[in-house]
mmCIF file of C-alpha atoms in Angstrom:
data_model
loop_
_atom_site.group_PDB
_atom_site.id
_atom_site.type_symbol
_atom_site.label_atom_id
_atom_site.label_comp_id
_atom_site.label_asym_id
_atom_site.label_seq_id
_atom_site.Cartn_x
_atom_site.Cartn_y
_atom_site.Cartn_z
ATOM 1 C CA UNK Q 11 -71.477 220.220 117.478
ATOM 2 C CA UNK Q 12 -70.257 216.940 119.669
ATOM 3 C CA UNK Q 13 -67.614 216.501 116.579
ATOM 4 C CA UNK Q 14 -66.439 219.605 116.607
ATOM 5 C CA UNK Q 15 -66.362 219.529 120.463
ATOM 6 C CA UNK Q 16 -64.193 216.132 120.109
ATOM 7 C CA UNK Q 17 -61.855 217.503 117.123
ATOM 8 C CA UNK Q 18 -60.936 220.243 119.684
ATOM 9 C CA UNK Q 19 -60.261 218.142 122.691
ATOM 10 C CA UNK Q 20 -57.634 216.045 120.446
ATOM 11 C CA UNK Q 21 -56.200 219.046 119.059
ATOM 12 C CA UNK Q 22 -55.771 220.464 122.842
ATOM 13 C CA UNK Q 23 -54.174 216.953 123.695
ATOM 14 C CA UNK Q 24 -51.830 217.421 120.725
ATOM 15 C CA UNK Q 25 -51.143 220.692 121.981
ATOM 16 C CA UNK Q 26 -50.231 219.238 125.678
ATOM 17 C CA UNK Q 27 -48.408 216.709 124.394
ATOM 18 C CA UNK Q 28 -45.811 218.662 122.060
ATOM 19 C CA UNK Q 29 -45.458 221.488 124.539
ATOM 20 C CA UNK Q 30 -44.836 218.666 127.547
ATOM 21 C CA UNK Q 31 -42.073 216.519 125.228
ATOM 22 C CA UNK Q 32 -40.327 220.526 124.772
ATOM 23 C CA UNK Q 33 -40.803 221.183 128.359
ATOM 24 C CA UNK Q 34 -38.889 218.136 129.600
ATOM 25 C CA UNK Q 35 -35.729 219.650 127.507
ATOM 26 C CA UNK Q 36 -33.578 221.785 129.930
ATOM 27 C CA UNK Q 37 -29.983 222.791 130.066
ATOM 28 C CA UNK Q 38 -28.578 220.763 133.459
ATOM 29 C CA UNK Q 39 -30.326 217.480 131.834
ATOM 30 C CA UNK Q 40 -27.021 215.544 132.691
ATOM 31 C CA UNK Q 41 -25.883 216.931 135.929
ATOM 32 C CA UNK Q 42 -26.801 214.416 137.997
ATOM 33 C CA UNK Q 43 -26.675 211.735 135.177
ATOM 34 C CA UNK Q 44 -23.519 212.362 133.545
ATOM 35 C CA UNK Q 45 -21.803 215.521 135.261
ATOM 36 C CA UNK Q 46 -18.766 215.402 133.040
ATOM 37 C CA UNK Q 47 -21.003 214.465 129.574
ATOM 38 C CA UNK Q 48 -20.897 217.937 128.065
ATOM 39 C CA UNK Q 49 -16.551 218.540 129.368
ATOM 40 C CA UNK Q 50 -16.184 215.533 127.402
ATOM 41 C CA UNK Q 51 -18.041 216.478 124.103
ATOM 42 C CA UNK Q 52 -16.252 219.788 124.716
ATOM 43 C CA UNK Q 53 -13.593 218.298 124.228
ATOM 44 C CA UNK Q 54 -13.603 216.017 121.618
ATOM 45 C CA UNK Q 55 -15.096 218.789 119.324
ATOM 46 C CA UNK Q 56 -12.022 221.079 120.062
ATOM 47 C CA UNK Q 57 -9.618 218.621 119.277
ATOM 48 C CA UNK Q 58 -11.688 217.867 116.028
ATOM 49 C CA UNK Q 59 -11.824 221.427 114.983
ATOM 50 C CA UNK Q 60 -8.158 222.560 115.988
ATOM 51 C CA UNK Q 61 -7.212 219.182 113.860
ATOM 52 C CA UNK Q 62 -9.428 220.506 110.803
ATOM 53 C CA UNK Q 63 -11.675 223.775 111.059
ATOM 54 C CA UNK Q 64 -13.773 222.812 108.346
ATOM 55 C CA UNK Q 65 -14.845 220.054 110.889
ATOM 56 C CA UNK Q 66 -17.004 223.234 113.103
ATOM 57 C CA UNK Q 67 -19.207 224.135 110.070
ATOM 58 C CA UNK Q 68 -19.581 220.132 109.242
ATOM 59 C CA UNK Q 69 -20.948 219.405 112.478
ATOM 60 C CA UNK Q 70 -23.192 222.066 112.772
ATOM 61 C CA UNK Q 71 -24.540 221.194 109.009
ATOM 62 C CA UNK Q 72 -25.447 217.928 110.778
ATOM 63 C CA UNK Q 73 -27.428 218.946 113.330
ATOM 64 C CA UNK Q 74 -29.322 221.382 111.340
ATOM 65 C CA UNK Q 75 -30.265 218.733 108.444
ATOM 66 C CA UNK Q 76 -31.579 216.544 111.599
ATOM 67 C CA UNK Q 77 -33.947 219.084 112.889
ATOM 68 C CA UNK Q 78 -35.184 219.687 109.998
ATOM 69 C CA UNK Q 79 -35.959 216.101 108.751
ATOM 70 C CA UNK Q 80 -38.884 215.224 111.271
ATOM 71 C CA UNK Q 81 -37.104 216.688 114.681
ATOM 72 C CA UNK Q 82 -34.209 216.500 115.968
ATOM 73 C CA UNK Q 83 -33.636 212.804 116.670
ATOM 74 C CA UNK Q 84 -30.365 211.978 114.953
ATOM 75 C CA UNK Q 85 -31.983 210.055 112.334
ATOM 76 C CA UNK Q 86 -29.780 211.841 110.226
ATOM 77 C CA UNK Q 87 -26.779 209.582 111.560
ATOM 78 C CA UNK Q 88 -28.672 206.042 110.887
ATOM 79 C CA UNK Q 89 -27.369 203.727 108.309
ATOM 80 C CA UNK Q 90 -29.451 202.256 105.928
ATOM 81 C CA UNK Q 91 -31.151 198.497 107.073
ATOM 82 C CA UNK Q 92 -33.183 196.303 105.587
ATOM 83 C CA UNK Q 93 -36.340 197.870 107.035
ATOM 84 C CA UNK Q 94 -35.460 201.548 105.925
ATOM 85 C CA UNK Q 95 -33.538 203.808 103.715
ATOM 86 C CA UNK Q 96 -31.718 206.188 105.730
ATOM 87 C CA UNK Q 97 -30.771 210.149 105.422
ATOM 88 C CA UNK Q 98 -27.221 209.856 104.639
ATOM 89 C CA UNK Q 99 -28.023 209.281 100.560
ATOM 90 C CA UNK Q 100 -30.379 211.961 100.432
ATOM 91 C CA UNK Q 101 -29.708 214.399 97.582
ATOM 92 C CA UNK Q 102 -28.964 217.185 100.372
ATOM 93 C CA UNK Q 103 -26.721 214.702 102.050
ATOM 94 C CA UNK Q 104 -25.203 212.481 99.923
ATOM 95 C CA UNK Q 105 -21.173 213.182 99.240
ATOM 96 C CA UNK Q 106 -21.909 216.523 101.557
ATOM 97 C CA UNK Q 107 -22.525 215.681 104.946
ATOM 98 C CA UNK Q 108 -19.572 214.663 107.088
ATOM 99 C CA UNK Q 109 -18.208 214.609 111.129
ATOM 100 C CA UNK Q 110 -19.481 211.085 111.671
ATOM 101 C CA UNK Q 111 -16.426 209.794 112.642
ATOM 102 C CA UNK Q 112 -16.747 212.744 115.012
ATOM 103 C CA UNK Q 113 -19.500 211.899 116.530
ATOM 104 C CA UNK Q 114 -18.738 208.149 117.074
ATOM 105 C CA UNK Q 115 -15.592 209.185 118.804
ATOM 106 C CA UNK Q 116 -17.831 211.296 121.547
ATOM 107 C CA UNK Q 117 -20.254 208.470 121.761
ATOM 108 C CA UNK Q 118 -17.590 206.041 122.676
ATOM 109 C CA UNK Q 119 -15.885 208.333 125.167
ATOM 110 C CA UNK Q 120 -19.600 209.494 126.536
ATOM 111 C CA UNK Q 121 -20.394 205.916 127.280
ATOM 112 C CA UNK Q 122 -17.069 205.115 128.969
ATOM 113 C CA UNK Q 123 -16.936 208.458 131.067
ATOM 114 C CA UNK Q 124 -20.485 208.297 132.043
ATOM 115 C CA UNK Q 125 -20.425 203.892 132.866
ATOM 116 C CA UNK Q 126 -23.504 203.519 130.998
ATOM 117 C CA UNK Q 127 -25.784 204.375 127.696
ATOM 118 C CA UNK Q 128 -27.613 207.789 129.118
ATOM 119 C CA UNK Q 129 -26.438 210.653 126.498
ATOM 120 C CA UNK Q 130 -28.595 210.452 123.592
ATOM 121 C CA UNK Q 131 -26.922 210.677 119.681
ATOM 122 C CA UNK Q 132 -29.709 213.637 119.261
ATOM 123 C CA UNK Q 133 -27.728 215.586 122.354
ATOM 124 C CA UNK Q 134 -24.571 214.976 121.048
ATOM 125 C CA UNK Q 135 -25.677 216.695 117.810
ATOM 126 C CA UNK Q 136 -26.705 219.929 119.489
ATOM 127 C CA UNK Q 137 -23.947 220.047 122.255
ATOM 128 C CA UNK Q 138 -21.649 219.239 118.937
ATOM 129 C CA UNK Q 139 -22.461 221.856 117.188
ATOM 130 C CA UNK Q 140 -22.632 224.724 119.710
ATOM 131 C CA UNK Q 141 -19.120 223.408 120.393
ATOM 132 C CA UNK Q 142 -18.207 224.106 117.061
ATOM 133 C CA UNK Q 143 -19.643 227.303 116.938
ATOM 134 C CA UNK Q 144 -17.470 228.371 119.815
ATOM 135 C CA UNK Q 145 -14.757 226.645 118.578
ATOM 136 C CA UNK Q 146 -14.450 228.839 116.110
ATOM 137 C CA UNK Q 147 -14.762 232.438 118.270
ATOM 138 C CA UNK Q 148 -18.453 231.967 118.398
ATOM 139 C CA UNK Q 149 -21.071 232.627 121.182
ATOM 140 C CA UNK Q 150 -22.096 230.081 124.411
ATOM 141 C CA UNK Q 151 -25.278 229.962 123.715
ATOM 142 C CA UNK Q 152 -27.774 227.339 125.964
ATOM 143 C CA UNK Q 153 -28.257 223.998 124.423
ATOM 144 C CA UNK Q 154 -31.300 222.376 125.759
ATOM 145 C CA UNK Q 155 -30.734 218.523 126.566
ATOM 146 C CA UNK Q 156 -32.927 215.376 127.178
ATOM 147 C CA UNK Q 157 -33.887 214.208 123.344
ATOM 148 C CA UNK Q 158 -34.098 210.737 122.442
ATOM 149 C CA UNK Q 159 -33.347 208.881 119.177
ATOM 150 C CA UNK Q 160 -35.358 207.832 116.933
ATOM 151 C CA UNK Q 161 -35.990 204.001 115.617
ATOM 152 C CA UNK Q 162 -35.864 204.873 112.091
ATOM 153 C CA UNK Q 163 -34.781 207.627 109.741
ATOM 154 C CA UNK Q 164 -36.348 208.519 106.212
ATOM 155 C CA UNK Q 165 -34.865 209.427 103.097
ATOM 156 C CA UNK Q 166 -37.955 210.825 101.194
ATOM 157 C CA UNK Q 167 -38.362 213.200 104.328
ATOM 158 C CA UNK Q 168 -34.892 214.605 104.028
ATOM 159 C CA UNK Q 169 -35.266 215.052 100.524
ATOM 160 C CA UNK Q 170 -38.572 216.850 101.093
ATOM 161 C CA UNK Q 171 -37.872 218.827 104.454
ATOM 162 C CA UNK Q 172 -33.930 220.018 103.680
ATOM 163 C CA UNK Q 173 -33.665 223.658 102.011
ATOM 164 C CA UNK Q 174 -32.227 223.211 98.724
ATOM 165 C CA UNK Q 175 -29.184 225.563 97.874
ATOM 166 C CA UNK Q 176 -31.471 226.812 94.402
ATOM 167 C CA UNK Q 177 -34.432 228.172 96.710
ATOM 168 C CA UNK Q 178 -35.635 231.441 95.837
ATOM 169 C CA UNK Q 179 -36.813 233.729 99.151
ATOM 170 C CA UNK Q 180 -39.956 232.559 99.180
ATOM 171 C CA UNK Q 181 -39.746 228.980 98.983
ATOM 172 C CA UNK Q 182 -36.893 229.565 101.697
ATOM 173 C CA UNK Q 183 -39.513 231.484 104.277
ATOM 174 C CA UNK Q 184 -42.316 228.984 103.005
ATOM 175 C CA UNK Q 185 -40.111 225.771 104.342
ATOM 176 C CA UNK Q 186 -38.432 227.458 107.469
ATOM 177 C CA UNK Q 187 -42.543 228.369 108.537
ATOM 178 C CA UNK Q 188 -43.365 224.788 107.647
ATOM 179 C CA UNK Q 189 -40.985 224.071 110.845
ATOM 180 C CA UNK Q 190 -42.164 226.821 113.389
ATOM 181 C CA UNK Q 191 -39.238 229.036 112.236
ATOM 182 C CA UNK Q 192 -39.563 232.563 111.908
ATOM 183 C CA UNK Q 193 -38.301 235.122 108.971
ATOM 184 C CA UNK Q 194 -35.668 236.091 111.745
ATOM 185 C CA UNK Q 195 -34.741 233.105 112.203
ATOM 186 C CA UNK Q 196 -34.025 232.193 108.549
ATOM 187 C CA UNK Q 197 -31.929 234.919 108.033
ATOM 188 C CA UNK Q 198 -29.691 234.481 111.690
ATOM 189 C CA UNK Q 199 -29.234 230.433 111.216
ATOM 190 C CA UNK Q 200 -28.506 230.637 107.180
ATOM 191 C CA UNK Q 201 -26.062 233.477 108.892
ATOM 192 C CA UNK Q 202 -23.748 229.995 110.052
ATOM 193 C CA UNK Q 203 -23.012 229.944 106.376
ATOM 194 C CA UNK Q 204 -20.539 232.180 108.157
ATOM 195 C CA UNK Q 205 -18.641 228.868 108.538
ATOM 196 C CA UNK Q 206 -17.887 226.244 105.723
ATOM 197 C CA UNK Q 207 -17.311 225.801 102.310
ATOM 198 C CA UNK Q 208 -19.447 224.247 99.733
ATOM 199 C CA UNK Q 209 -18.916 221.754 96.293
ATOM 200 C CA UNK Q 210 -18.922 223.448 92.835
ATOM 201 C CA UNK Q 211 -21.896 221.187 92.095
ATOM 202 C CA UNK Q 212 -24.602 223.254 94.357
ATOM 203 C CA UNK Q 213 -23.089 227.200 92.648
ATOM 204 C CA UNK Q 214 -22.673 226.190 89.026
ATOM 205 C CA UNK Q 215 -25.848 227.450 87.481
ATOM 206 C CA UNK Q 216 -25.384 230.568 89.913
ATOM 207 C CA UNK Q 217 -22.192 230.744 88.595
ATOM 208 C CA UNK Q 218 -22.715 230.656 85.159
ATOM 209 C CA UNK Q 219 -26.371 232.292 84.781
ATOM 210 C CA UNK Q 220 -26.705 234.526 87.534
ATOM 211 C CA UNK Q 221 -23.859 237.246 86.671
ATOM 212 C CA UNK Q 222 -26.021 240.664 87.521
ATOM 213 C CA UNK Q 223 -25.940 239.679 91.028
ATOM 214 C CA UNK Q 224 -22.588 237.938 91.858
ATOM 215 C CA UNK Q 225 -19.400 240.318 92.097
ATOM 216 C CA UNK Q 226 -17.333 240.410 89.041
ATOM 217 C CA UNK Q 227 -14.075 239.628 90.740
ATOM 218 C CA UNK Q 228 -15.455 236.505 93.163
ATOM 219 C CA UNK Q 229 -17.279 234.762 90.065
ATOM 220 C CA UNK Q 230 -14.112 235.176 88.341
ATOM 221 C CA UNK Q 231 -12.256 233.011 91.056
ATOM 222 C CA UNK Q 232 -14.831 230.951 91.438
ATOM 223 C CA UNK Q 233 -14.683 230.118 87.645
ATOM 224 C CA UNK Q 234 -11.229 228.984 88.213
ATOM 225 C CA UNK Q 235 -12.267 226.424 90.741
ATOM 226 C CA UNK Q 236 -15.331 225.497 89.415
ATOM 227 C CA UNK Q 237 -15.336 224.850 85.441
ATOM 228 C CA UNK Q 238 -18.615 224.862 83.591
ATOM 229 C CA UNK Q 239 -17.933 221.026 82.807
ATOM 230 C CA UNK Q 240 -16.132 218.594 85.722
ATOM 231 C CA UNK Q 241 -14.924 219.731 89.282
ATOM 232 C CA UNK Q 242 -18.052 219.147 91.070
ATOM 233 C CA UNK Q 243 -16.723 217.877 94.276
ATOM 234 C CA UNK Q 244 -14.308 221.565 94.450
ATOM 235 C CA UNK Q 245 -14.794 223.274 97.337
ATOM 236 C CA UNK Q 246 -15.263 227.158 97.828
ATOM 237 C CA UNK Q 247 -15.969 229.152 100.728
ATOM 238 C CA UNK Q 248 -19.299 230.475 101.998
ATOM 239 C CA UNK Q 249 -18.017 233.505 103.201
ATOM 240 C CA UNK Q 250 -15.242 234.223 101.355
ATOM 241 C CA UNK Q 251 -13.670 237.118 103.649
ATOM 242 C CA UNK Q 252 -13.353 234.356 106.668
ATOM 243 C CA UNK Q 253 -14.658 230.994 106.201
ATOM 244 C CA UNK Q 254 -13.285 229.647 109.788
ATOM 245 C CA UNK Q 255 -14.053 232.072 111.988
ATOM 246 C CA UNK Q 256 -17.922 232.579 113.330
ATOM 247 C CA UNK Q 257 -18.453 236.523 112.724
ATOM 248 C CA UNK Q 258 -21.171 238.301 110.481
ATOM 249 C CA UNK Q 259 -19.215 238.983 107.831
ATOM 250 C CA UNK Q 260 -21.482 236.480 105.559
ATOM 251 C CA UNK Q 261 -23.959 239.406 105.969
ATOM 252 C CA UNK Q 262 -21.550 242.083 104.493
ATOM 253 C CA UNK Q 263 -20.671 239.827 101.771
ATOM 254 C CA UNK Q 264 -24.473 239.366 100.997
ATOM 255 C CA UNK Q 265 -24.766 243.020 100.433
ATOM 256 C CA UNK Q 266 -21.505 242.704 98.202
ATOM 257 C CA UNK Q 267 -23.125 240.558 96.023
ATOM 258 C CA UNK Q 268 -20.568 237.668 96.763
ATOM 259 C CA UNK Q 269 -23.175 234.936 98.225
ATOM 260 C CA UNK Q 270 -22.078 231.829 97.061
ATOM 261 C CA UNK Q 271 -25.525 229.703 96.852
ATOM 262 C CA UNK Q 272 -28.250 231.386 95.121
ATOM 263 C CA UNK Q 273 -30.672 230.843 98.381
ATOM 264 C CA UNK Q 274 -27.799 232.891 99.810
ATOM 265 C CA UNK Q 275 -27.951 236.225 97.541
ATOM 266 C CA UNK Q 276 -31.677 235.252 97.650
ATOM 267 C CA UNK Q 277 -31.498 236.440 101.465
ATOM 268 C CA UNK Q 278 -30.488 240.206 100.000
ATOM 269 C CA UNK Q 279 -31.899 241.655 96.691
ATOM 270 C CA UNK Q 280 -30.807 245.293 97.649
ATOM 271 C CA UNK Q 281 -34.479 246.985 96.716
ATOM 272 C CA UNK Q 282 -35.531 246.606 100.720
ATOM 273 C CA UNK Q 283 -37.727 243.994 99.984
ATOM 274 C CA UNK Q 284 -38.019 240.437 101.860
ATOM 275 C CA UNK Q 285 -35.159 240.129 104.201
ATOM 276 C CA UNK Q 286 -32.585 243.016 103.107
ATOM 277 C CA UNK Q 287 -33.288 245.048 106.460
ATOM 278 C CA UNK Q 288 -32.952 242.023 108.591
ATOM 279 C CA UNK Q 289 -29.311 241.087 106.609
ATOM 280 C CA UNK Q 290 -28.016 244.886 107.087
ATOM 281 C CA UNK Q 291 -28.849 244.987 110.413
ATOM 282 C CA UNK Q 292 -26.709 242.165 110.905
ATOM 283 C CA UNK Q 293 -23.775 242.915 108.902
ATOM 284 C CA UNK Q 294 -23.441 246.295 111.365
ATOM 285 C CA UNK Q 295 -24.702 244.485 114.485
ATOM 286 C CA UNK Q 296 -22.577 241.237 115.040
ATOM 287 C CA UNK Q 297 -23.205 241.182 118.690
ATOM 288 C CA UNK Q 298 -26.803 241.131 118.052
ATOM 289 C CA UNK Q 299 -26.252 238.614 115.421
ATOM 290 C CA UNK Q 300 -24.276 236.438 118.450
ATOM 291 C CA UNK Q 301 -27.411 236.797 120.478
ATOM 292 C CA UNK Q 302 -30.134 236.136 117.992
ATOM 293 C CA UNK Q 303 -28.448 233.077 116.564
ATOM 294 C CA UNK Q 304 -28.169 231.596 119.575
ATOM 295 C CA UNK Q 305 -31.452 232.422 120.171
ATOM 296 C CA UNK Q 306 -32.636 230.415 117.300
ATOM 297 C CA UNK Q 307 -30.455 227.794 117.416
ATOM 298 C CA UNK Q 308 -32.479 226.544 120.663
ATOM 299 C CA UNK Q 309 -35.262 227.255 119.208
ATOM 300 C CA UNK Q 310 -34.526 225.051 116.069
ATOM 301 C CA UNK Q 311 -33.389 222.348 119.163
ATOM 302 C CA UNK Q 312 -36.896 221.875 120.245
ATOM 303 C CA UNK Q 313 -38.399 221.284 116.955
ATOM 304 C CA UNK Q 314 -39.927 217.585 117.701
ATOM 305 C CA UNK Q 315 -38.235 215.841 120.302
ATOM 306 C CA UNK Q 316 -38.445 212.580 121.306
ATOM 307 C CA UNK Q 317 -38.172 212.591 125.108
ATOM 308 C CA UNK Q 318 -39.205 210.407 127.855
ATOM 309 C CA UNK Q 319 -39.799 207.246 127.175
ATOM 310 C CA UNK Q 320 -39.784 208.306 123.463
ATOM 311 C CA UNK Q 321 -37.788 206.344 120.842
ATOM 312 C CA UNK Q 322 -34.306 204.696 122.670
ATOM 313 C CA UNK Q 323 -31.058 206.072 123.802
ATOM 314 C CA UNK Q 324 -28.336 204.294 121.064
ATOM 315 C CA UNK Q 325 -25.531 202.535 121.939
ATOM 316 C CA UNK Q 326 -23.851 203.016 118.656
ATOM 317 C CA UNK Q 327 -25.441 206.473 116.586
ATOM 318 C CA UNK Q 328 -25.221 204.491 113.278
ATOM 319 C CA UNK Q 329 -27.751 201.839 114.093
ATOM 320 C CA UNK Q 330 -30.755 201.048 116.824
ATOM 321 C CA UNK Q 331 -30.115 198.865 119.896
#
């Protein structure tokens, strides 16, 4: 009975502990800190996307595959040392994720405009990304601000925590529950497949073996992009009816049969099952699709933060002080 009693008082201080790190988060974080920190990421991320609109759906890519990789930290933007073997080479990252050029460019101007070190690389990934959402005729949704970054970054974790483009539904809804994520919330964030394009290499065997449920006329483009042998860095869109402009046409093309990854189509099987109601509610609704994915977009924010005096603040996102 005493154990017992004790198990439960540690799992109450666990409790206390995670909901006081998400409670420091709040919107006006840098007001008094920074005032012109999130102008100045603004800005950099307009100039990034108006240069190259692919550049919206890369940095959003890269905040989502930190979240979801123990929190969101930016250990996703850590180069590998000695110590550690970093994110960027994981098999969901490797020759896919991009925009940290980007992101070096805000830190730089962050720490100039601001005199000192106080906007965390884990902000910069959230602000980022809403940016690019925007960018790109999306909705202002809140970002919540005051992570930290972490010391270290893990390779075997990204591996193991990103959802792979061959995921059936259920191993989809399995890993987005193994964060705190919702069915709803699977189906509204994997709706920012709205933006982007992806490499031949992660459609093939959809392609090629899954012809009953991709539309005869968009597998026969794709085929012309994306040979059976070689090509495997080609790019094709997500949504192919407008891959740089934030809408919920990604939902109408599920229901068209013309998702591009398999854990796309997976979303929609057309017999009412798993998430088909949630995806045509969507395709009809896009300004409830605006609200809910902004929704869980700050949800997905608060998944493990370091905050206080958590982890550091970098100098340069690639590497700890």
């Amino acid at each position: 009975m005493a154990r017992m009693s004790s198990l439960f008082a540690c799992l109450v201080v666990i409790l206390c502990l995670v909901s006081s790190a998400k409670a420091q988060l709040k919107p006006y974080y840098y007001e008094n800190i920074c005032p012109k920190a999130l102008s100045t990421i603004q800005k950099i991320v307009y100039e990034a996307v108006s240069q190259e609109p692919r550049m919206g759906a890369s940095l959003l890519r890269l905040h989502f595959h930190d979240c979801f990789v123990n929190g969101c930290d930016a250990s996703v933007l850590l180069d590998d040392t000695p110590t550690f073997t970093g994110e960027k080479n994981a098999a969901p990252n490797q020759n896919s994720l991009r925009g940290f050029e980007v992101v070096d460019r805000i830190k730089d101007a962050l720490n100039s405009e601001c005199k000192d070190n106080v906007v965390s690389c884990a902000d910069i990934l959230a602000v980022a990304a809403r940016d690019s959402v925007v960018a790109l005729g999306g909705p202002k949704y809140k970002v919540l601000l005051g992570r930290r970054d972490s010391l270290t970054a893990s390779q075997a974790a990204a591996n193991n925590s990103i959802p792979a483009p061959t995921f059936n539904f259920t191993r989809l809804l399995s890993n987005f529950k193994s964060h705190g994520l919702s069915l709803r919330d699977l189906v509204v964030l994997s709706g920012g497949h709205t933006l982007g394009f992806s490499r031949c290499t992660n459609f093939r065997s959809r392609l090629y073996n899954e012809t009953s449920t991709l539309e005869t006329s968009l597998a026969a483009s794709l085929k012309s992009n994306c040979p059976i042998n070689g090509g495997d860095n080609n790019l094709s869109p997500l949504d192919p009816a407008s891959p740089l402009s934030f809408d919920s046409d990604y939902f109408e093309g599920l229901i068209q049969k013309k998702g591009l990854l398999h854990s796309d189509q997976e979303l929609f099987k057309g017999d009412g099952s798993g998430a088909d109601g949630l995806v045509k509610y969507y395709s009809s609704n896009p300004v409830a699709f605006w609200h809910d994915f902004g929704s869980s977009m700050e949800k997905m924010g608060k998944l493990g933060p370091l905050t206080g005096t958590q982890g550091e603040i970098r100098i340069n996102c690639r590497k700890i002080n």
